[in-house]
Structures are given as C-alpha cells and as structure tokens.
PDB file of C-alpha atoms in Angstrom:
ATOM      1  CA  UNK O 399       0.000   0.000   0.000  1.00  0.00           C
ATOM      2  CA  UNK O 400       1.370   3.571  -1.191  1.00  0.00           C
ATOM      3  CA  UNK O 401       1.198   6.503   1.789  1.00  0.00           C
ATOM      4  CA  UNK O 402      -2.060   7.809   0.085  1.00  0.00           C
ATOM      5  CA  UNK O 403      -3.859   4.479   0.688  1.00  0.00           C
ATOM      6  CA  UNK O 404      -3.337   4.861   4.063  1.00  0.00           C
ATOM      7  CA  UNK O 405      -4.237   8.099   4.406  1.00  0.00           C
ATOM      8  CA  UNK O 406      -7.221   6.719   2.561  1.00  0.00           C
ATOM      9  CA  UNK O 407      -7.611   3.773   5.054  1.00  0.00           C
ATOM     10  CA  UNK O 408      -7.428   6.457   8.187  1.00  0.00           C
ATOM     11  CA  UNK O 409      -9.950   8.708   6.218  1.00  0.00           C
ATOM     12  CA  UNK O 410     -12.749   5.440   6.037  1.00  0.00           C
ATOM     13  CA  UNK O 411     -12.866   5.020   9.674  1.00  0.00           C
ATOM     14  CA  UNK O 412     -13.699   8.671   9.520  1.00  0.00           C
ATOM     15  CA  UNK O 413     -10.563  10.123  11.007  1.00  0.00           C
ATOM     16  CA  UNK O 414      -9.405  13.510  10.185  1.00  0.00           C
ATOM     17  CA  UNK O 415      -5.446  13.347   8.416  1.00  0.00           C
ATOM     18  CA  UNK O 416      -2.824  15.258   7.582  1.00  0.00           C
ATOM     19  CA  UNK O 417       0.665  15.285   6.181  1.00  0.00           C
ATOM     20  CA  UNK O 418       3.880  14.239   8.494  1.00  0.00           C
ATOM     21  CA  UNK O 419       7.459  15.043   7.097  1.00  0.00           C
ATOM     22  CA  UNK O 420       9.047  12.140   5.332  1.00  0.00           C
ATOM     23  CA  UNK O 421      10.607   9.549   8.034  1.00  0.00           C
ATOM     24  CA  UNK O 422       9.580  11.595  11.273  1.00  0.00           C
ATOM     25  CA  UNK O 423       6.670  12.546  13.213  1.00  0.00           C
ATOM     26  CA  UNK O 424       6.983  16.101  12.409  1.00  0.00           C
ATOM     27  CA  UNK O 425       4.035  17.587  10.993  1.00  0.00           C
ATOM     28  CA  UNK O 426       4.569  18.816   6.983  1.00  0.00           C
ATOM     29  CA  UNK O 427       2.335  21.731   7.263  1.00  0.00           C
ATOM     30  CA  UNK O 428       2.580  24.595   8.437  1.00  0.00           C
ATOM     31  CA  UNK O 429      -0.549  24.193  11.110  1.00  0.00           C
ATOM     32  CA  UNK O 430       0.423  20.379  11.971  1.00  0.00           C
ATOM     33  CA  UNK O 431      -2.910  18.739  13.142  1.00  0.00           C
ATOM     34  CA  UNK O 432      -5.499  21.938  12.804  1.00  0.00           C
ATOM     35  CA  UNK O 433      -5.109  20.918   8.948  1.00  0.00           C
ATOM     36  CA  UNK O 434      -6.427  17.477   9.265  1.00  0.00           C
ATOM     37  CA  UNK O 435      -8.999  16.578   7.137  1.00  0.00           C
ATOM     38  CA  UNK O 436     -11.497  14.092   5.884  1.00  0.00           C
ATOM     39  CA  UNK O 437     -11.998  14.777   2.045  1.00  0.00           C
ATOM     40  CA  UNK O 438     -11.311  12.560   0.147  1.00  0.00           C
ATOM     41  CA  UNK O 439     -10.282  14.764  -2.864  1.00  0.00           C
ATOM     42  CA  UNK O 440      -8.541  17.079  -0.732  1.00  0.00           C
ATOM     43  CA  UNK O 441      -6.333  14.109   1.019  1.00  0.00           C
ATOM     44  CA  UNK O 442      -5.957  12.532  -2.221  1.00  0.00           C
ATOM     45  CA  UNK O 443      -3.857  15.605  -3.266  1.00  0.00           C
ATOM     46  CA  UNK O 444      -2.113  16.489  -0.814  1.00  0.00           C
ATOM     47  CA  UNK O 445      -0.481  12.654  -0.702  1.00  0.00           C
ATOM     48  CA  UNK O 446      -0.601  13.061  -4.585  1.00  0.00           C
ATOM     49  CA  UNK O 447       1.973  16.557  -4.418  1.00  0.00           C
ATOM     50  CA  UNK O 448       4.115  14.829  -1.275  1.00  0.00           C
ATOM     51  CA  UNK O 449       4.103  10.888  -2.144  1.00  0.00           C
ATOM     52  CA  UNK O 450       6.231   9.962   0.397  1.00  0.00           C
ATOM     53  CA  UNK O 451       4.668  11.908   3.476  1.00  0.00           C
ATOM     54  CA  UNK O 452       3.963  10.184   7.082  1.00  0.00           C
ATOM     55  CA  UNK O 453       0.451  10.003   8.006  1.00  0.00           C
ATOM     56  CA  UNK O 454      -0.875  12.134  10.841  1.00  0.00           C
ATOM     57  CA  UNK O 455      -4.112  11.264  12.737  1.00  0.00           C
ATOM     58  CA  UNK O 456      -5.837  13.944  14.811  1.00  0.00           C
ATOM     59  CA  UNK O 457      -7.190  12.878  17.954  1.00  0.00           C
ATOM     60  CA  UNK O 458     -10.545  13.795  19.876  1.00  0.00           C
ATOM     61  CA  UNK O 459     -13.157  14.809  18.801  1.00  0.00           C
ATOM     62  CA  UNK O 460     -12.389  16.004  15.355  1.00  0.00           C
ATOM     63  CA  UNK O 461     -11.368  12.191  14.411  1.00  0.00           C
ATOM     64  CA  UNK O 462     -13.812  10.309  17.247  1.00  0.00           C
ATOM     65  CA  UNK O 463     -10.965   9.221  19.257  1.00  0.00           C
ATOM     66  CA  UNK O 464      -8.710   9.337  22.148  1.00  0.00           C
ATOM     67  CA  UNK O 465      -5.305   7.507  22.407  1.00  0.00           C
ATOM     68  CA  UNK O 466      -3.465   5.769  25.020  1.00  0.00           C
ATOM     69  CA  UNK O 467       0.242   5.799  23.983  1.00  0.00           C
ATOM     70  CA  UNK O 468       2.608   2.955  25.536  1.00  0.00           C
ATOM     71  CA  UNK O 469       5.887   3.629  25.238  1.00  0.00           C
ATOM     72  CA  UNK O 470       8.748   0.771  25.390  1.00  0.00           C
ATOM     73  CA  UNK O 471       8.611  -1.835  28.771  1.00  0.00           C
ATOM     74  CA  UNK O 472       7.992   0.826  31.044  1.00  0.00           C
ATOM     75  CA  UNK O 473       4.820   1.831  29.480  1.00  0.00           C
ATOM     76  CA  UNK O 474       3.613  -1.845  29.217  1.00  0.00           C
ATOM     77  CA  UNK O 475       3.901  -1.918  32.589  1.00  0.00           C
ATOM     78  CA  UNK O 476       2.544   0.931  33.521  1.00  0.00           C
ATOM     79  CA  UNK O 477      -0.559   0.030  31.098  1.00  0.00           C
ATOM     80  CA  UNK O 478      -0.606  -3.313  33.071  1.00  0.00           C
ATOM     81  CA  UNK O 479      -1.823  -1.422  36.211  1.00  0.00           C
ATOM     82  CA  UNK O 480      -5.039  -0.097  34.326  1.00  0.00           C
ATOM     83  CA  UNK O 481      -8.306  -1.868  33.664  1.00  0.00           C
ATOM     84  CA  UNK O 482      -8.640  -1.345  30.139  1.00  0.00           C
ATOM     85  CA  UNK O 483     -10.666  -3.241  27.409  1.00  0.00           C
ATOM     86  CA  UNK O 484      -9.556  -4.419  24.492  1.00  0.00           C
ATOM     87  CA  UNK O 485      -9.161  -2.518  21.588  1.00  0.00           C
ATOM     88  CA  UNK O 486      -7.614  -1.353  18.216  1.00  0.00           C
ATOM     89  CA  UNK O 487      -4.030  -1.466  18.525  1.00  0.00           C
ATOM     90  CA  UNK O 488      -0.997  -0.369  16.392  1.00  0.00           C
ATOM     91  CA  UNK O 489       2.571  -0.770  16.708  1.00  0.00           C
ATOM     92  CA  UNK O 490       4.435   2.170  17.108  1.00  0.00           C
ATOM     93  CA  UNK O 491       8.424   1.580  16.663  1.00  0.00           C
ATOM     94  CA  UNK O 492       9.087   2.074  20.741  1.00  0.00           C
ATOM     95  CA  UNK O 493       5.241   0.889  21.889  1.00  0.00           C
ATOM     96  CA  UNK O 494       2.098   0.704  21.524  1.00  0.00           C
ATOM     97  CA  UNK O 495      -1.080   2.978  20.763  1.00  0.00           C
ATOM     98  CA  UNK O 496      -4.298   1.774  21.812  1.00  0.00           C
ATOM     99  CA  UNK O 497      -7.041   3.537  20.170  1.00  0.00           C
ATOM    100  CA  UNK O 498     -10.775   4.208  22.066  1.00  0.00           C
ATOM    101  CA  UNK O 499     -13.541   5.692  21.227  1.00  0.00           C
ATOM    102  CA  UNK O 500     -13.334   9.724  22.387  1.00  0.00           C
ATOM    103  CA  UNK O 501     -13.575  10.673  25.853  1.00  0.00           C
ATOM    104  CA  UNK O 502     -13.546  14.214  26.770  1.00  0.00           C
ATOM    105  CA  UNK O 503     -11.930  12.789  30.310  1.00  0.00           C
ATOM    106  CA  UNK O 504      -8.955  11.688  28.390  1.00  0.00           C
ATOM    107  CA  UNK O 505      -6.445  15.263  27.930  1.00  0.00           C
ATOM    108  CA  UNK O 506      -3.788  14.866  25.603  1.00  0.00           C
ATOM    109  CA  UNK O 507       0.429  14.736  27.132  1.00  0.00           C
ATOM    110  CA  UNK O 508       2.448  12.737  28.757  1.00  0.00           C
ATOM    111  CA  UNK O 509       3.470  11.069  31.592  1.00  0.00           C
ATOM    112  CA  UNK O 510       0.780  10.294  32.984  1.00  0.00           C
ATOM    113  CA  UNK O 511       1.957   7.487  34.844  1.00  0.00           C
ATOM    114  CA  UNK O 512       5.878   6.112  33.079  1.00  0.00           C
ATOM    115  CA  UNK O 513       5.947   6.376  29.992  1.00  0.00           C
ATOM    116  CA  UNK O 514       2.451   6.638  29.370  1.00  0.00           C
ATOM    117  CA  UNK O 515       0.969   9.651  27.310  1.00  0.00           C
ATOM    118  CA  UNK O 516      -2.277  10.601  26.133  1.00  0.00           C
ATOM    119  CA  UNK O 517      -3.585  11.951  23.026  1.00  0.00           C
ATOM    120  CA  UNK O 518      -7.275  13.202  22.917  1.00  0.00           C
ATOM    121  CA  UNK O 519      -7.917  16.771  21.525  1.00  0.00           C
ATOM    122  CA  UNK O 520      -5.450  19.307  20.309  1.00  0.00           C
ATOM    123  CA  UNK O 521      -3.141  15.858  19.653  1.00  0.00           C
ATOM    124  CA  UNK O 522      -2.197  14.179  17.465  1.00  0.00           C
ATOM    125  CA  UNK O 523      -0.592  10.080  16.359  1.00  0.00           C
ATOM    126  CA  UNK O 524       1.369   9.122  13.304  1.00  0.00           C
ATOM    127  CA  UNK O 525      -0.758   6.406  11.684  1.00  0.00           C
ATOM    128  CA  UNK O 526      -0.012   3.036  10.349  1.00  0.00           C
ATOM    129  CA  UNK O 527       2.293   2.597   6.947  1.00  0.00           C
ATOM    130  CA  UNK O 528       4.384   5.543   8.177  1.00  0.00           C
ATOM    131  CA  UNK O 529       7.879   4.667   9.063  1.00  0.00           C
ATOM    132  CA  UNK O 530       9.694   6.536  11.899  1.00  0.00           C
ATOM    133  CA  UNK O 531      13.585   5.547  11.930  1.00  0.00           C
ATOM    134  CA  UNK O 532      13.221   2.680   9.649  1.00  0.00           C
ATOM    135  CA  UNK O 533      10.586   1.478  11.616  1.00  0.00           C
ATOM    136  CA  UNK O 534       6.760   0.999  10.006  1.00  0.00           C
ATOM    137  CA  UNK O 535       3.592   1.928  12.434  1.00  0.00           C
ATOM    138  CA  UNK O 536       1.415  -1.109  11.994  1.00  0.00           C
ATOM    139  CA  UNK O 537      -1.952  -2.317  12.725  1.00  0.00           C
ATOM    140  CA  UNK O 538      -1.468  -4.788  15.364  1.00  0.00           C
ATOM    141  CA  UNK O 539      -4.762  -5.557  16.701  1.00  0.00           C
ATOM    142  CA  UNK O 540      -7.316  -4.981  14.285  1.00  0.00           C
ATOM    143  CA  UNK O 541     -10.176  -4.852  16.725  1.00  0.00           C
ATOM    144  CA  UNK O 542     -13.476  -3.061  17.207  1.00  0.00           C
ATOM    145  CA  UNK O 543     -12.623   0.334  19.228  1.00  0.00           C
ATOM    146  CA  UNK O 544     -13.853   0.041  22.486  1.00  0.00           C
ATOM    147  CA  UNK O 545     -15.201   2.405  24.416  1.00  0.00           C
ATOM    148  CA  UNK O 546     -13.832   3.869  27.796  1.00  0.00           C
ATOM    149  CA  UNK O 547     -17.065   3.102  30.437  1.00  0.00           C
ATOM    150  CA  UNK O 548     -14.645   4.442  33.549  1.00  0.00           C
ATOM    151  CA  UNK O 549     -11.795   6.425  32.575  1.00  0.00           C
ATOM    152  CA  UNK O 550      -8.317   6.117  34.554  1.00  0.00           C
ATOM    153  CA  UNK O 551      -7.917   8.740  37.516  1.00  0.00           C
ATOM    154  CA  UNK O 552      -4.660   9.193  36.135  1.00  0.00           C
ATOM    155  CA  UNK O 553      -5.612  10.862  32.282  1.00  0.00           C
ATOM    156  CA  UNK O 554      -8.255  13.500  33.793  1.00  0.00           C
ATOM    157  CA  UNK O 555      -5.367  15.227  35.345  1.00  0.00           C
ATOM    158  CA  UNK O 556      -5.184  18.508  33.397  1.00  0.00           C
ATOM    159  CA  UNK O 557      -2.088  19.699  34.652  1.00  0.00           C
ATOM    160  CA  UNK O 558      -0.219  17.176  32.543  1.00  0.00           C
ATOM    161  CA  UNK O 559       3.305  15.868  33.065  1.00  0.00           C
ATOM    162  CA  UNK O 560       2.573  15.512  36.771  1.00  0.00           C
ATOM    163  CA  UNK O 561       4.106  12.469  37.583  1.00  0.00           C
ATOM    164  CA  UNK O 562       6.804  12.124  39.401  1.00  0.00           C
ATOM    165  CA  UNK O 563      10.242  11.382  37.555  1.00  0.00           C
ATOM    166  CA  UNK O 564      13.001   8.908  39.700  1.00  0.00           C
ATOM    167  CA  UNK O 565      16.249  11.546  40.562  1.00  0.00           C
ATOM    168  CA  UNK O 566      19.612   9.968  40.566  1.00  0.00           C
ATOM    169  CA  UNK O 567      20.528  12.131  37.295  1.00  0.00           C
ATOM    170  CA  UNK O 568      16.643  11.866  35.718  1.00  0.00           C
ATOM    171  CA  UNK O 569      15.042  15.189  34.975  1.00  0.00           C
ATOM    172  CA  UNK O 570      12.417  15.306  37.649  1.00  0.00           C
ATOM    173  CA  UNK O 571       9.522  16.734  35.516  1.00  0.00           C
ATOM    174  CA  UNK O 572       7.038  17.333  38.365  1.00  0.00           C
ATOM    175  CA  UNK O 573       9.614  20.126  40.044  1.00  0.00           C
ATOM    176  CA  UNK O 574      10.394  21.459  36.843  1.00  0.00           C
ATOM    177  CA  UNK O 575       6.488  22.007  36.709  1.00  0.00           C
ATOM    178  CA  UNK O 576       6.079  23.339  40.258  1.00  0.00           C
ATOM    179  CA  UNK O 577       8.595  25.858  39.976  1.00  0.00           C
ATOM    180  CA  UNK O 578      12.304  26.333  41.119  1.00  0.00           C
ATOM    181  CA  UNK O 579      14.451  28.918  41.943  1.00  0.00           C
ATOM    182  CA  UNK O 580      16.427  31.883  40.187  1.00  0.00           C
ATOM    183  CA  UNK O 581      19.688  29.666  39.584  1.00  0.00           C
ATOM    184  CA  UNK O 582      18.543  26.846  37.889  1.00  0.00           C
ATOM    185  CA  UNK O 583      15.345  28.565  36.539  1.00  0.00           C
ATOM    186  CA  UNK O 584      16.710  28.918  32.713  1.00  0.00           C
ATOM    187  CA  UNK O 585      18.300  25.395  32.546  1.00  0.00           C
ATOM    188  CA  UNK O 586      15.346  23.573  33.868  1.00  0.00           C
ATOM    189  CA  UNK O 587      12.796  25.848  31.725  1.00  0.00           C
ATOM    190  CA  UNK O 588      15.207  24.615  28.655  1.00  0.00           C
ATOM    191  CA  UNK O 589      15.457  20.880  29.922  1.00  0.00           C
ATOM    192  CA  UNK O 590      11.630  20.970  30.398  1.00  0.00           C
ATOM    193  CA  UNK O 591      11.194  22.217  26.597  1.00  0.00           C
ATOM    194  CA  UNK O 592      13.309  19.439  25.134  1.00  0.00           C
ATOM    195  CA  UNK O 593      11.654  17.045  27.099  1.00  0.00           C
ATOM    196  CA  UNK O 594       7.878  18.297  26.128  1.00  0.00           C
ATOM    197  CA  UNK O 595       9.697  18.372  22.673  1.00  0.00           C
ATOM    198  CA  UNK O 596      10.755  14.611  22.999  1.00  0.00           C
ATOM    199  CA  UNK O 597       7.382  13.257  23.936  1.00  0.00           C
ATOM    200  CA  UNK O 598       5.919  15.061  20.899  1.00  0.00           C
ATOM    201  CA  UNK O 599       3.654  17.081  23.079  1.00  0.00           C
ATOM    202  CA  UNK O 600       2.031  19.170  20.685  1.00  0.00           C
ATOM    203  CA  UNK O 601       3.250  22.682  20.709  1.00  0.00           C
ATOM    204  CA  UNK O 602       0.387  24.277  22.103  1.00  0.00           C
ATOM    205  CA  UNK O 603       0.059  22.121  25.124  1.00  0.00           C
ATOM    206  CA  UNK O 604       3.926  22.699  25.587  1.00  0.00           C
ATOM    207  CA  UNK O 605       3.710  26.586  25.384  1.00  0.00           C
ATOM    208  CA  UNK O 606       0.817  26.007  28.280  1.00  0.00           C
ATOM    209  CA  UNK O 607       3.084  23.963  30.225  1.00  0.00           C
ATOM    210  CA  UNK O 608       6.653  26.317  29.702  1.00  0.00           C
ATOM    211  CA  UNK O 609       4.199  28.930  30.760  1.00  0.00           C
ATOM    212  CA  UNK O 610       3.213  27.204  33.913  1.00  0.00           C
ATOM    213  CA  UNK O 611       6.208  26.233  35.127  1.00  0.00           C
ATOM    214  CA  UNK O 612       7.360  29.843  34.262  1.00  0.00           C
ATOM    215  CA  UNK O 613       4.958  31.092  36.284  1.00  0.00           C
ATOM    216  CA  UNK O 614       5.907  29.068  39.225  1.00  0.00           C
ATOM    217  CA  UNK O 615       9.752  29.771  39.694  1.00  0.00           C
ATOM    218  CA  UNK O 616      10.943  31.622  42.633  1.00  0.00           C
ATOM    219  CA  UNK O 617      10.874  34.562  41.199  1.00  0.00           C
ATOM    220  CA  UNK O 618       8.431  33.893  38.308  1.00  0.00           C
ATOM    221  CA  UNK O 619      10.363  33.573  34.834  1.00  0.00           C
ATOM    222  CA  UNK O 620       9.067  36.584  31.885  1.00  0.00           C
ATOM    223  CA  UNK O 621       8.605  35.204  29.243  1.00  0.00           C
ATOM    224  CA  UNK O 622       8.368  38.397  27.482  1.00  0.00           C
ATOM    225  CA  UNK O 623      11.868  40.037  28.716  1.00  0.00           C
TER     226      UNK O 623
END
C-alpha cells in the first residue's frame, strides 16, 4: 500500500489526516494537526503533491478518538496497572497505541503514569504505513474500538506531566512544573522544553506547560523580557 492508501484507510474510519514530514513525526504543514482533514479529494492531493509523506491522525473529537500511547517496557507496565478493554491497537516503533472511542476525560500529554501519554484533543498520532527511523507503524490488533465506560484517575489530570520522575541524574519533571528557583530557573525551563519536545507534546500544550512552570519559579520567569 502507497502513503495515500493509508491516508485513505485512516480517512474510512472517519478520522481527520494530515501530512507528516518524510521519516519523522513532524508535521509537513505549516498548522500540523489543525489541517487534518477528511476529504477525500482534498487528502488525495495532498499525498498526490508529497508521495512519500507520514500520516498524521488527529485525535478527539475532530477524528472520534482518544489515544493511550505505551511507550517501550515501562509503558507496558505501567498500562498493566489499568483496567482497560480491548481494543484497536498499532505498533508504534518504541510501543504501543491503543485507540478508544473519544472521551472528553482523556487530555492529551504525557506522563501520565511512566511512559504513558495521552492523546485526545489538540493531539495528534502518526498512523499506520508511516515509518519513523526505519521502523513501520502497523496495525497490530485490528479490533473493534472500544469504548472507555470508567476512565483512569490518572488521564483526567489537566495539569499534565505531573508524575513524578526517579532523581539519581533523571530530569524530575514534576519540580520542573512546580517551579524552582532563580539559579537553575533557565536550565530547567530549557530541559523541560526538550523534554515536552521529545514526547511530541504538541506545541500548544507545551507553550501552556513552559508557561506554567514559568509562572511558578521563585521569582516567576518573563517570558516576554
């Protein structure tokens, strides 16, 4: 199957798509996931003018779903501690995404417990037949989506990237977000970037979060000076 059947595929289960730079999970457009779409004609071309373009899936409620993303051994184990159903599942190169029907409950970032992220509106996946480091997403449980009856504690939390990070020469994530003081305000402000960066937090959740954790330091970080 070419990148534009796919896309295609995505676009029957009546998820909104859009283009994602050739081998990465960057988005190709300027406006990453608020370009997603569902026409047919228009998704056509736009695969048609960049052949070789990843496949970005918006999450929530513009696509009908929210995602649970596993990431490596960690994540499995962290998933482990949930009571979840059954459900669509692809491979990601490092994990897993397991794909449920939407759930306004579910907020998209990450760490919500180790290595586990969420994506549900203003997010974003890269969807199967893309390839990421050699790697191709597949389809590894072709299930019916399930739907979330009781939603984890853990994903309502709105102040994402909460959970508590191991020291011992980790970044701990949860100070970073609570604030610190003058001398290691503009290193952990950076750190906390790359990190939101890493996890491919989508940019506008990680501008809320820079800001928060701005806010917080001792005394508060401008981010205007």
């Amino acid at each position: 199957m070419s990148m534009l059947d796919h896309a295609l595929a995505a676009v029957e289960r009546g998820w909104a798509v859009f283009p994602v730079k050739q081998g990465e999970k960057r988005p190709a457009t300027g406006h990453g996931f608020k370009d997603a779409q569902r026409d047919k004609l228009k998704v056509s071309a736009t695969w048609k003018g960049m052949p070789n373009a990843n496949i970005g899936i918006a999450t929530g409620l513009v696509s009908g779903i929210s995602v649970i993303d596993v990431d490596g051994d960690e994540g499995v184990a962290s998933v482990k501690t949930l009571d979840l159903p059954e459900t669509l599942t692809f491979k990601s190169p490092h994990g897993f995404h397991l794909i449920f029907n939407y759930h306004p409950d579910i907020h998209t970032g990450a760490g919500f417990l180790p290595s586990l992220d969420a994506r549900g509106d203003g997010g974003y996946i890269v969807g199967p037949g893309s390839v990421v480091g050699g790697v191709t997403y597949k389809v590894l449980r072709d299930r019916p989506i399930a739907t979330l009856t009781t939603v984890p504690d853990c994903f309502k939390a709105k102040s994402r990237l909460t959970v508590p990070v191991a020291t011992g020469g980790r970044f701990d994530t949860a100070q970073a977000l609570a604030g610190v003081p003058e001398k290691r305000r503009d290193d952990t402000l950076f750190r906390l970037a790359a990190k939101l960066r890493n996890a491919d937090v989508p940019e506008d959740a990680a501008v809320r979060l820079l800001l928060e954790a701005a806010a917080n330091c001792t005394p508060p970080f401008d981010p205007n000076v």
